[in-house]
Coordinates of C-alpha atoms and ligand atoms in Angstrom, one line a residue:
X1 CA 0.0 0.0 0.0
X2 CA 1.5 3.3 -1.0
X3 CA 1.0 6.7 0.6
X4 CA -1.7 7.9 -1.7
X5 CA -3.7 4.6 -1.2
X6 CA -3.4 5.1 2.6
X7 CA -4.6 8.7 2.5
X8 CA -7.5 7.8 0.1
X9 CA -8.6 5.2 2.6
X10 CA -8.3 7.6 5.5
X11 CA -10.4 10.2 3.6
X12 CA -13.1 7.6 2.9
X13 CA -13.1 6.4 6.5
X14 CA -13.3 9.9 7.8
X15 CA -16.2 10.6 5.4
X16 CA -18.1 7.5 6.5
X17 CA -17.6 8.3 10.2
X18 CA -18.8 11.8 9.7
X19 CA -21.8 10.8 7.6
X20 CA -23.0 8.0 9.9
X21 CA -24.3 10.1 12.8
X22 CA -26.1 12.3 10.4
X23 CA -27.8 9.4 8.7
X24 CA -28.7 7.9 12.0
X25 CA -30.1 11.1 13.3
X26 CA -32.3 11.3 10.2
X27 CA -34.0 7.9 10.7
X28 CA -36.3 8.2 13.7
X29 CA -36.1 5.5 16.3
X30 CA -38.6 2.7 16.0
X31 CA -41.9 3.3 17.8
X32 CA -42.0 0.8 20.6
X33 CA -45.6 -0.6 21.0
X34 CA -46.3 -2.7 24.0
X35 CA -49.2 -5.1 23.6
X36 CA -50.7 -6.1 26.9
X37 CA -53.4 -8.6 25.9
X38 CA -54.6 -12.1 26.9
X39 CA -52.8 -14.9 25.1
X40 CA -54.3 -17.6 27.3
X41 CA -57.6 -18.2 29.1
X42 CA -61.2 -17.5 28.1
X43 CA -60.3 -14.2 26.3
X44 CA -57.3 -15.6 24.3
X45 CA -59.0 -15.4 20.9
X46 CA -60.0 -11.8 21.6
X47 CA -56.4 -10.8 22.2
X48 CA -55.4 -12.4 18.9
X49 CA -58.1 -10.6 17.0
X50 CA -57.1 -7.3 18.4
X51 CA -53.4 -7.8 17.5
X52 CA -54.5 -9.0 14.0
X53 CA -56.5 -5.9 13.4
X54 CA -53.7 -3.6 14.6
X55 CA -51.2 -5.3 12.4
X56 CA -53.5 -5.1 9.4
X57 CA -53.8 -1.3 9.6
X58 CA -50.1 -1.0 10.2
X59 CA -49.4 -3.1 7.1
X60 CA -51.8 -0.9 5.1
X61 CA -49.6 2.1 6.2
X62 CA -46.5 0.5 4.9
X63 CA -45.4 -0.6 8.4
X64 CA -45.1 3.0 9.8
X65 CA -47.2 5.1 12.1
X66 CA -46.4 8.8 12.4
X67 CA -43.3 8.3 10.2
X68 CA -41.8 5.7 12.5
X69 CA -41.3 2.0 12.0
X70 CA -42.9 -0.1 14.7
X71 CA -41.4 -2.6 17.0
X72 CA -43.6 -4.8 19.2
X73 CA -43.2 -5.9 22.8
X74 CA -45.7 -8.3 24.3
X75 CA -46.9 -9.7 27.6
X76 CA -49.7 -12.2 28.2
X77 CA -51.8 -10.5 30.8
X78 CA -53.9 -13.7 31.4
X79 CA -56.9 -11.5 32.0
X80 CA -55.6 -11.4 35.6
X81 CA -56.0 -8.0 37.3
X82 CA -53.7 -9.2 40.2
X83 CA -50.8 -9.5 37.8
X84 CA -51.6 -6.3 35.8
X85 CA -49.4 -3.8 37.6
X86 CA -46.3 -6.1 37.3
X87 CA -47.1 -6.7 33.7
X88 CA -47.6 -3.1 32.7
X89 CA -44.4 -2.2 34.5
X90 CA -42.5 -4.8 32.4
X91 CA -43.6 -2.9 29.3
X92 CA -42.9 0.6 30.7
X93 CA -39.7 0.0 32.7
X94 CA -38.0 -3.0 31.2
X95 CA -39.0 -2.5 27.5
X96 CA -39.3 1.3 27.6
X97 CA -42.4 1.3 25.3
X98 CA -43.7 4.5 23.8
X99 CA -47.3 3.4 23.8
X100 CA -49.3 0.7 25.7
X101 CA -52.0 -1.1 23.8
X102 CA -54.4 -3.1 26.0
X103 CA -56.3 -4.7 27.4
X104 CA -59.4 -6.9 27.1
X105 CA -60.4 -7.4 30.7
X106 CA -61.9 -4.4 32.5
X107 CA -59.9 -5.0 35.7
X108 CA -56.6 -5.3 33.8
X109 CA -57.5 -2.2 31.8
X110 CA -58.1 -0.2 35.0
X111 CA -54.8 -1.2 36.4
X112 CA -53.1 -0.2 33.2
X113 CA -54.8 3.1 33.1
X114 CA -53.8 3.9 36.7
X115 CA -50.1 3.2 35.8
X116 CA -50.3 5.1 32.5
X117 CA -51.9 8.1 34.2
X118 CA -49.0 8.1 36.7
X119 CA -46.2 7.6 34.2
X120 CA -47.8 9.7 31.4
X121 CA -47.2 6.8 28.9
X122 CA -49.6 6.9 25.9
X123 CA -52.2 4.2 26.3
X124 CA -54.8 3.0 23.8
X125 CA -57.3 0.6 25.1
X126 CA -58.7 -1.6 22.3
X127 CA -61.4 -3.3 24.4
X128 CA -61.6 -3.3 28.2
X129 CA -64.9 -1.4 28.9
X130 CA -64.4 -0.3 32.5
X131 CA -66.4 2.9 32.7
X132 CA -63.7 4.6 34.9
X133 CA -61.1 4.4 32.1
X134 CA -62.8 7.2 30.4
X135 CA -64.7 8.3 33.5
X136 CA -63.1 9.0 36.9
X137 CA -59.7 7.9 35.6
X138 CA -59.7 9.8 32.3
X139 CA -56.5 11.5 31.3
X140 CA -54.9 13.4 28.4
X141 CA -52.8 10.3 27.5
X142 CA -55.5 7.6 27.7
X143 CA -57.7 6.7 24.8
X144 CA -60.2 3.9 24.1
X145 CA -61.2 2.6 20.6
X146 CA -63.9 0.2 21.8
X147 CA -66.7 1.2 24.2
X148 CA -67.6 1.9 27.8
X149 CA -69.4 -1.0 29.5
X150 CA -72.4 1.4 29.9
X151 CA -72.8 1.9 26.2
X152 CA -73.9 -1.5 24.8
X153 CA -75.7 -2.3 28.1
X154 CA -77.8 0.9 27.9
X155 CA -78.6 0.3 24.2
X156 CA -79.8 -3.2 24.6
X157 CA -81.9 -2.2 27.6
X158 CA -83.8 0.3 25.5
X159 CA -84.1 -2.3 22.6
X160 CA -85.5 -4.9 25.0
X161 CA -88.2 -2.6 26.2
X162 CA -89.0 -1.5 22.7
X163 CA -89.7 -5.2 21.9
X164 CA -92.5 -5.0 24.5
X165 CA -90.8 -6.9 27.4
X166 CA -91.7 -5.6 30.9
X167 CA -89.6 -7.7 33.2
X168 CA -86.0 -9.0 32.9
X169 CA -83.5 -11.1 34.8
X170 CA -79.8 -10.3 34.4
X171 CA -76.9 -12.8 34.4
X172 CA -73.2 -11.8 34.1
X173 CA -69.8 -12.5 35.5
X174 CA -69.2 -10.7 38.8
X175 CA -66.5 -8.1 37.9
X176 CA -66.5 -4.6 36.5
X177 CA -67.6 -5.5 33.0
X178 CA -70.5 -7.6 34.1
X179 CA -71.6 -5.2 36.9
X180 CA -71.4 -2.1 34.6
X181 CA -73.0 -3.6 31.6
X182 CA -75.9 -4.8 33.8
X183 CA -76.1 -1.4 35.3
X184 CA -76.2 0.3 31.9
X185 CA -78.8 -2.3 30.8
X186 CA -80.9 -1.5 33.9
X187 CA -80.7 2.3 33.2
X188 CA -81.9 1.8 29.6
X189 CA -84.6 -0.8 30.4
X190 CA -86.1 1.1 33.4
X191 CA -86.0 4.4 31.6
X192 CA -88.2 2.8 29.0
X193 CA -90.6 1.4 31.7
X194 CA -89.1 -2.1 32.3
X195 CA -88.4 -3.7 35.6
X196 CA -85.5 -6.0 36.7
X197 CA -86.8 -8.9 38.7
X198 CA -83.7 -10.9 39.3
X199 CA -79.9 -10.1 39.2
X200 CA -77.6 -13.2 39.0
X201 CA -73.9 -13.5 38.6
X202 CA -70.9 -15.8 39.1
X203 CA -67.2 -15.2 39.5
X204 CA -65.1 -14.6 36.4
X205 CA -64.2 -16.8 34.5
X206 CA -66.5 -19.6 35.9
X207 CA -68.8 -21.4 33.6
X208 CA -71.0 -23.5 36.0
X209 CA -74.3 -21.9 34.9
X210 CA -76.7 -24.7 35.8
X211 CA -77.9 -23.5 39.2
X212 CA -78.5 -20.0 37.9
X213 CA -80.4 -21.2 34.8
X214 CA -82.7 -23.1 37.2
X215 CA -83.3 -19.8 39.0
X216 CA -84.2 -18.1 35.8
X217 CA -86.6 -20.8 34.8
X218 CA -88.5 -20.5 38.1
X219 CA -88.4 -16.6 38.1
X220 CA -90.0 -16.6 34.6
X221 CA -89.0 -13.1 33.5
X222 CA -90.2 -11.9 30.1
X223 CA -86.6 -11.8 28.8
X224 CA -83.0 -12.3 30.0
X225 CA -80.0 -9.9 29.7
X226 CA -76.5 -11.3 29.8
X227 CA -72.9 -10.5 29.4
X228 CA -70.3 -13.2 28.8
X229 CA -67.5 -13.2 26.2
X230 CA -65.1 -15.5 24.5
X231 CA -65.1 -19.1 25.7
X232 CA -67.5 -18.3 28.5
X233 CA -70.1 -16.9 26.0
X234 CA -69.9 -20.0 23.9
X235 CA -70.7 -22.2 26.9
X236 CA -73.5 -19.9 28.3
X237 CA -75.4 -19.7 25.0
X238 CA -75.2 -23.4 24.5
X239 CA -76.3 -24.1 28.1
X240 CA -79.2 -21.6 27.9
X241 CA -80.5 -23.4 24.8
X242 CA -79.9 -26.9 26.2
X243 CA -81.8 -26.0 29.4
X244 CA -84.8 -25.4 27.2
X245 CA -85.0 -21.7 28.1
X246 CA -84.5 -20.1 24.7
X247 CA -87.9 -20.7 23.3
X248 CA -89.8 -19.4 26.3
X249 CA -87.5 -16.6 27.6
X250 CA -85.8 -14.7 24.8
X251 CA -82.1 -14.2 25.3
X252 CA -80.6 -10.7 24.9
X253 CA -77.1 -9.4 25.6
X254 CA -74.3 -7.0 24.8
X255 CA -72.9 -8.1 21.5
X256 CA -69.9 -9.9 23.0
X257 CA -72.2 -12.8 23.8
X258 CA -72.2 -13.7 20.1
X259 CA -69.2 -12.0 18.6
X260 CA -66.4 -14.2 17.4
X261 CA -68.2 -17.2 18.9
X262 CA -70.8 -18.2 16.4
X263 CA -68.8 -21.1 14.8
X264 CA -68.6 -22.7 18.2
X265 CA -72.2 -21.8 19.4
X266 CA -73.9 -23.2 16.2
X267 CA -77.7 -23.3 16.2
X268 CA -77.9 -22.5 19.9
X269 CA -77.3 -18.8 19.2
X270 CA -79.9 -18.5 16.5
X271 CA -82.2 -15.6 17.1
X272 CA -80.3 -14.0 20.0
X273 CA -80.6 -10.2 20.0
X274 CA -77.7 -8.0 21.0
X275 CA -76.4 -4.5 20.8
X276 CA -72.9 -3.5 19.7
X277 CA -70.9 -1.0 17.8
X278 CA -70.2 -3.5 15.0
X279 CA -72.3 -6.0 13.1
X280 CA -72.3 -8.4 10.1
X281 CA -74.0 -7.2 7.0
X282 CA -73.2 -3.5 7.3
X283 CA -72.3 -3.7 3.6
X284 CA -70.5 -0.4 3.4
X285 CA -67.5 0.0 1.0
X286 CA -65.3 0.7 4.0
X287 CA -66.3 -2.4 5.9
X288 CA -66.3 -4.6 2.8
X289 CA -62.7 -3.6 2.0
X290 CA -61.7 -4.2 5.6
X291 CA -63.3 -7.7 5.8
X292 CA -61.8 -8.7 2.5
X293 CA -58.3 -7.7 3.5
X294 CA -58.7 -9.3 7.0
X295 CA -60.0 -12.6 5.5
X296 CA -57.2 -12.7 3.0
X297 CA -54.5 -12.0 5.6
X298 CA -55.7 -14.2 8.4
X299 CA -58.0 -16.8 6.7
X300 CA -60.8 -16.0 9.0
X301 CA -63.6 -13.4 9.4
X302 CA -63.0 -10.3 11.5
X303 CA -65.1 -9.6 14.6
X304 CA -65.6 -6.6 16.8
X305 CA -62.2 -7.1 18.6
X306 CA -60.4 -7.0 15.2
X307 CA -62.1 -3.7 14.4
X308 CA -61.1 -2.3 17.8
X309 CA -57.5 -3.3 17.2
X310 CA -57.5 -1.9 13.7
X311 CA -58.9 1.4 15.0
X312 CA -56.3 1.5 17.8
X313 CA -53.6 1.6 15.1
X314 CA -55.6 4.2 13.2
X315 CA -55.8 6.5 16.2
X316 CA -52.1 6.0 16.9
X317 CA -51.4 7.0 13.3
X318 CA -53.6 10.0 13.4
X319 CA -52.2 11.3 16.7
X320 CA -48.6 10.6 15.9
X321 CA -48.8 12.2 12.5
X322 CA -49.9 15.4 14.2
X323 CA -47.0 15.4 16.7
X324 CA -44.4 14.3 14.1
X325 CA -43.9 11.0 15.8
X326 CA -43.3 12.4 19.3
X327 CA -45.3 10.0 21.5
X328 CA -44.5 12.1 24.6
X329 CA -46.6 15.0 23.3
X330 CA -49.8 13.7 24.7
X331 CA -51.6 17.1 24.5
X332 CA -50.8 17.5 20.8
X333 CA -51.8 13.9 20.2
X334 CA -55.1 14.3 22.0
X335 CA -55.9 17.5 20.2
X336 CA -55.6 15.8 16.9
X337 CA -57.5 12.6 17.8
X338 CA -60.4 14.5 19.4
X339 CA -60.7 16.7 16.3
X340 CA -60.6 13.7 13.9
X341 CA -63.4 11.7 12.3
X342 CA -62.2 8.1 12.5
X343 CA -63.0 6.1 9.4
X344 CA -63.7 2.8 11.1
X345 CA -65.1 -0.3 9.5
X346 CA -67.9 0.0 12.1
X347 CA -68.9 3.4 10.6
X348 CA -67.3 6.8 11.1
X349 CA -67.0 8.0 14.7
X350 CA -65.5 10.8 16.7
X351 CA -63.9 10.7 20.2
X352 CA -65.6 12.3 23.1
X353 CA -63.8 14.8 25.3
X354 CA -63.1 11.9 27.7
X355 CA -61.5 9.9 24.7
X356 CA -64.2 7.3 24.3
X357 CA -66.0 6.7 20.9
X358 CA -69.3 8.4 20.2
X359 CA -70.8 5.7 18.1
X360 CA -73.9 4.0 16.9
X361 CA -75.0 0.9 18.7
X362 CA -76.4 -1.6 16.2
X363 CA -79.2 -3.9 17.1
X364 CA -78.1 -7.4 15.8
X365 CA -79.8 -10.7 15.5
X366 CA -78.0 -14.0 15.1
X367 CA -78.9 -15.7 11.9
X368 CA -76.8 -18.7 10.9
X369 CA -73.1 -17.7 11.4
X370 CA -73.9 -13.9 11.4
X371 CA -74.7 -11.2 13.8
X372 CA -77.0 -9.6 11.2
X373 CA -77.7 -5.9 11.6
X374 CA -81.4 -5.4 12.0
X375 CA -81.5 -1.8 13.2
X376 CA -79.9 0.9 15.3
X377 CA -80.5 0.4 19.0
X378 CA -79.0 3.8 19.9
X379 CA -77.7 6.5 17.5
X380 CA -74.4 8.3 18.2
X381 CA -74.4 7.1 21.8
X382 CA -72.0 9.0 24.0
X383 CA -70.8 7.6 27.3
X384 CA -71.8 10.0 30.1
X385 CA -68.1 9.9 31.3
X386 CA -69.3 10.2 34.9
X387 CA -66.5 11.6 37.1
X388 CA -64.2 12.6 34.3
X389 CA -62.5 16.0 34.9
X390 CA -60.5 17.0 31.9
Ligands
LIG1 C1 -64.2 -6.4 29.8 O1 -63.8 -7.0 30.7 O2 -64.3 -5.1 29.8 C2 -64.7 -7.1 28.6 C3 -64.2 -8.3 28.3 C4 -64.6 -9.0 27.1 C5 -65.5 -8.4 26.3 C6 -66.0 -7.2 26.6 C7 -65.6 -6.5 27.8 O3 -65.9 -9.0 25.2

């Protein structure tokens, strides 16, 4: 190697060294998204659908949100509120995530919201309906793309009364989601003149329904309201039918009772009436395109959970675009998201001041393998956000 070769190499090496930090500074760091969802237990399939929906929207955006590539971190929260604080801290402290996405179970979602509120970490809740998340615990950095437990409960209460039923029994799991959906139902049903004659529940995630079904049979209400979801919903609907109740005491519920479950429920679900912010047969160009893309990618039909996951990614994209990818700018993020109209497969919706969707609650009836839309139970229903000061 002669002198001129050495100096040429030195010049190139210097140029590369100088150029590198500039190039690195130009490519923004990857956005760290922490999924805190159930991968096991009665809600496992719900977690999968949420993640599928989220990833579908991300893929449609070329793998970037707010100009940043996305890197995922995951914990299986097991739908267990007692492990929720540890789990959310793994994502925040160990993995240093920019945004939390979760969860399905109301109790887990509340624990996440408490931690997110304290740490200021951006949180997008793609399911857990706990009213407090966008009520007493509302915060500038906390958003929900799904529903408050009150919303579908209230809507189906009104719909049940509109069908002419005067008395109802309620049956749910005993935890925030069951309690609050039953409470929303009661408010809607009683406002329309109905009366609750029996309130039944069992601990989450138990599925020993027999004794409670016997109580319903002897109480003889005009109709039954119920909330179960995932694996528990499959068993409840089958047991209700097998007990011979369905033909005498019509079964109603929040839409989770029959969403993502119809394959497994078979004919036992036929005719069940529910209210939810998504349905089969919407037949809009937006929903048709979403369903086609989802079916192509995952070889299965989407459900409400997939839509909520998809919209979590949409909201993240909208908010981050406004703050140029800076996930710490919660105020700028919130301003953009609350101003936006979200073009969801469920139909367009806006976010309330408390960061919960203002959305139509469809009335759906099971027919074959579909939750067929048969009307609108409640138009542009906004959660009252009781206790939210923001
Ligand atoms: C909840 O715990 O908030 C919850 C869980 C599953 C559902 C709906 C709500 O399908």
